[in-house]
Each structure stands twice: as C-alpha cells, then as structure tokens.
Amino acid sequence: MPSEALRLRWPDVDTENLRLTVRSPKTEHRAGGAARTVPIFPELLPFLFDVNERAEEGSEYVIPSYREGAQLTTHLRRLIDRAGLKVSPKP
C-alpha cells in the first residue's frame, strides 16, 4: 500500500466519477498490472479536497512528503496507538 499511495498523482484522482487510478510498482510487469481503478468513498472526499487546497501550485503528488524510504505503516501504527485505537493486522 505505501508504494501505491506515494505514487498517487493529482491526475489519478477523479472526484467527478469517484475513482482513483492506482499504479502498482509490484505488479506493473504483469499484463494489465500497471494500474487499476478503485472507488473513492464519499467519506474520503473532504480530505482529498483539503489536501488539494493546501497543495503547492504545480504539485504533482497527492502525498508530497515521504518520497523516499518512507515507513508509512510504522507512522500509521503510532498514530493509531496514540489515538487509543486497536491496530488492525494489515493497516
């Protein structure tokens, strides 16, 4: 998931049709495995709009930080723990 989330670019976000184009570096070598389209749940839209508003002009990536060597799962687990919630096996 982190490699896919970090590759998400603004042109991959289709808020009109509630779809994301997700590019997968792990499966791109397979036929049809380079990308897939997934739904955007309505609950996610306010966050996408907020991030888009805050994005620097000409920003390419939805998540501009954590470009190389990010351990997003570790950060996510810490945030969930701080919130006092149970961490799922596969966050």
Tab-separated table of C-alpha atoms in Angstrom:
chain	number	residue	atom	x	y	z
A	1	MET	CA	0.000	0.000	0.000
A	2	PRO	CA	2.654	2.636	0.820
A	3	SER	CA	4.272	2.341	-2.608
A	4	GLU	CA	0.876	2.776	-4.262
A	5	ALA	CA	-0.188	5.711	-2.071
A	6	LEU	CA	3.093	7.519	-2.663
A	7	ARG	CA	2.709	7.171	-6.448
A	8	LEU	CA	-0.768	8.737	-6.429
A	9	ARG	CA	-0.743	11.879	-8.575
A	10	TRP	CA	-3.422	14.519	-8.898
A	11	PRO	CA	-4.368	13.431	-12.449
A	12	ASP	CA	-5.103	9.974	-10.947
A	13	VAL	CA	-7.845	11.471	-8.749
A	14	ASP	CA	-11.224	11.651	-10.500
A	15	THR	CA	-13.586	13.267	-8.000
A	16	GLU	CA	-16.321	13.671	-10.605
A	17	ASN	CA	-16.631	9.904	-11.130
A	18	LEU	CA	-15.365	8.993	-7.631
A	19	ARG	CA	-12.437	6.945	-8.949
A	20	LEU	CA	-8.699	6.694	-8.303
A	21	THR	CA	-6.183	5.246	-10.711
A	22	VAL	CA	-3.770	3.281	-8.543
A	23	ARG	CA	-0.369	2.455	-10.009
A	24	SER	CA	1.352	-0.609	-8.618
A	25	PRO	CA	5.127	-0.997	-8.885
A	26	LYS	CA	4.862	-4.574	-7.616
A	27	THR	CA	2.590	-5.775	-10.423
A	28	GLU	CA	3.458	-3.425	-13.287
A	29	HIS	CA	5.494	-6.139	-15.025
A	30	ARG	CA	2.337	-8.254	-15.488
A	31	ALA	CA	-0.122	-7.687	-18.317
A	32	GLY	CA	-2.703	-5.197	-17.081
A	33	GLY	CA	-0.959	-4.965	-13.719
A	34	ALA	CA	0.494	-1.473	-14.038
A	35	ALA	CA	-2.660	0.247	-12.795
A	36	ARG	CA	-6.186	-0.362	-11.618
A	37	THR	CA	-9.194	1.848	-10.946
A	38	VAL	CA	-10.702	1.854	-7.470
A	39	PRO	CA	-13.653	3.746	-5.993
A	40	ILE	CA	-13.263	6.849	-3.854
A	41	PHE	CA	-15.544	6.513	-0.859
A	42	PRO	CA	-17.543	9.699	-0.239
A	43	GLU	CA	-16.062	9.914	3.277
A	44	LEU	CA	-12.626	10.437	1.705
A	45	LEU	CA	-13.639	13.375	-0.498
A	46	PRO	CA	-13.380	16.132	2.151
A	47	PHE	CA	-9.827	15.030	2.914
A	48	LEU	CA	-8.835	14.938	-0.754
A	49	PHE	CA	-10.314	18.396	-1.304
A	50	ASP	CA	-8.491	19.716	1.774
A	51	VAL	CA	-5.140	18.264	0.677
A	52	ASN	CA	-5.694	19.655	-2.816
A	53	GLU	CA	-6.396	23.127	-1.418
A	54	ARG	CA	-3.215	23.003	0.648
A	55	ALA	CA	-1.056	21.635	-2.177
A	56	GLU	CA	1.600	23.898	-3.583
A	57	GLU	CA	0.939	25.260	-7.057
A	58	GLY	CA	2.011	22.688	-9.630
A	59	SER	CA	2.210	19.914	-7.047
A	60	GLU	CA	2.332	16.546	-8.796
A	61	TYR	CA	1.813	14.082	-5.961
A	62	VAL	CA	-1.160	13.828	-3.598
A	63	ILE	CA	1.289	12.921	-0.808
A	64	PRO	CA	4.276	15.179	-1.489
A	65	SER	CA	6.304	14.214	1.580
A	66	TYR	CA	7.753	10.801	2.398
A	67	ARG	CA	9.057	10.417	-1.147
A	68	GLU	CA	11.932	8.014	-0.500
A	69	GLY	CA	12.410	5.356	2.141
A	70	ALA	CA	9.211	6.146	3.997
A	71	GLN	CA	7.940	3.791	6.648
A	72	LEU	CA	4.312	4.878	6.425
A	73	THR	CA	2.979	1.766	8.130
A	74	THR	CA	5.146	2.481	11.173
A	75	HIS	CA	3.882	6.070	11.332
A	76	LEU	CA	0.295	4.915	10.872
A	77	ARG	CA	0.601	2.366	13.682
A	78	ARG	CA	1.972	5.054	16.024
A	79	LEU	CA	-0.900	7.416	15.202
A	80	ILE	CA	-3.481	4.671	15.759
A	81	ASP	CA	-1.826	3.756	19.050
A	82	ARG	CA	-1.797	7.411	20.170
A	83	ALA	CA	-5.492	7.651	19.347
A	84	GLY	CA	-6.102	4.701	21.675
A	85	LEU	CA	-7.441	2.501	18.918
A	86	LYS	CA	-6.675	-1.102	18.068
A	87	VAL	CA	-4.268	-1.586	15.160
A	88	SER	CA	-5.594	-3.979	12.539
A	89	PRO	CA	-3.237	-6.727	11.318
A	90	LYS	CA	-2.912	-5.035	7.921
A	91	PRO	CA	-3.387	-1.263	8.311
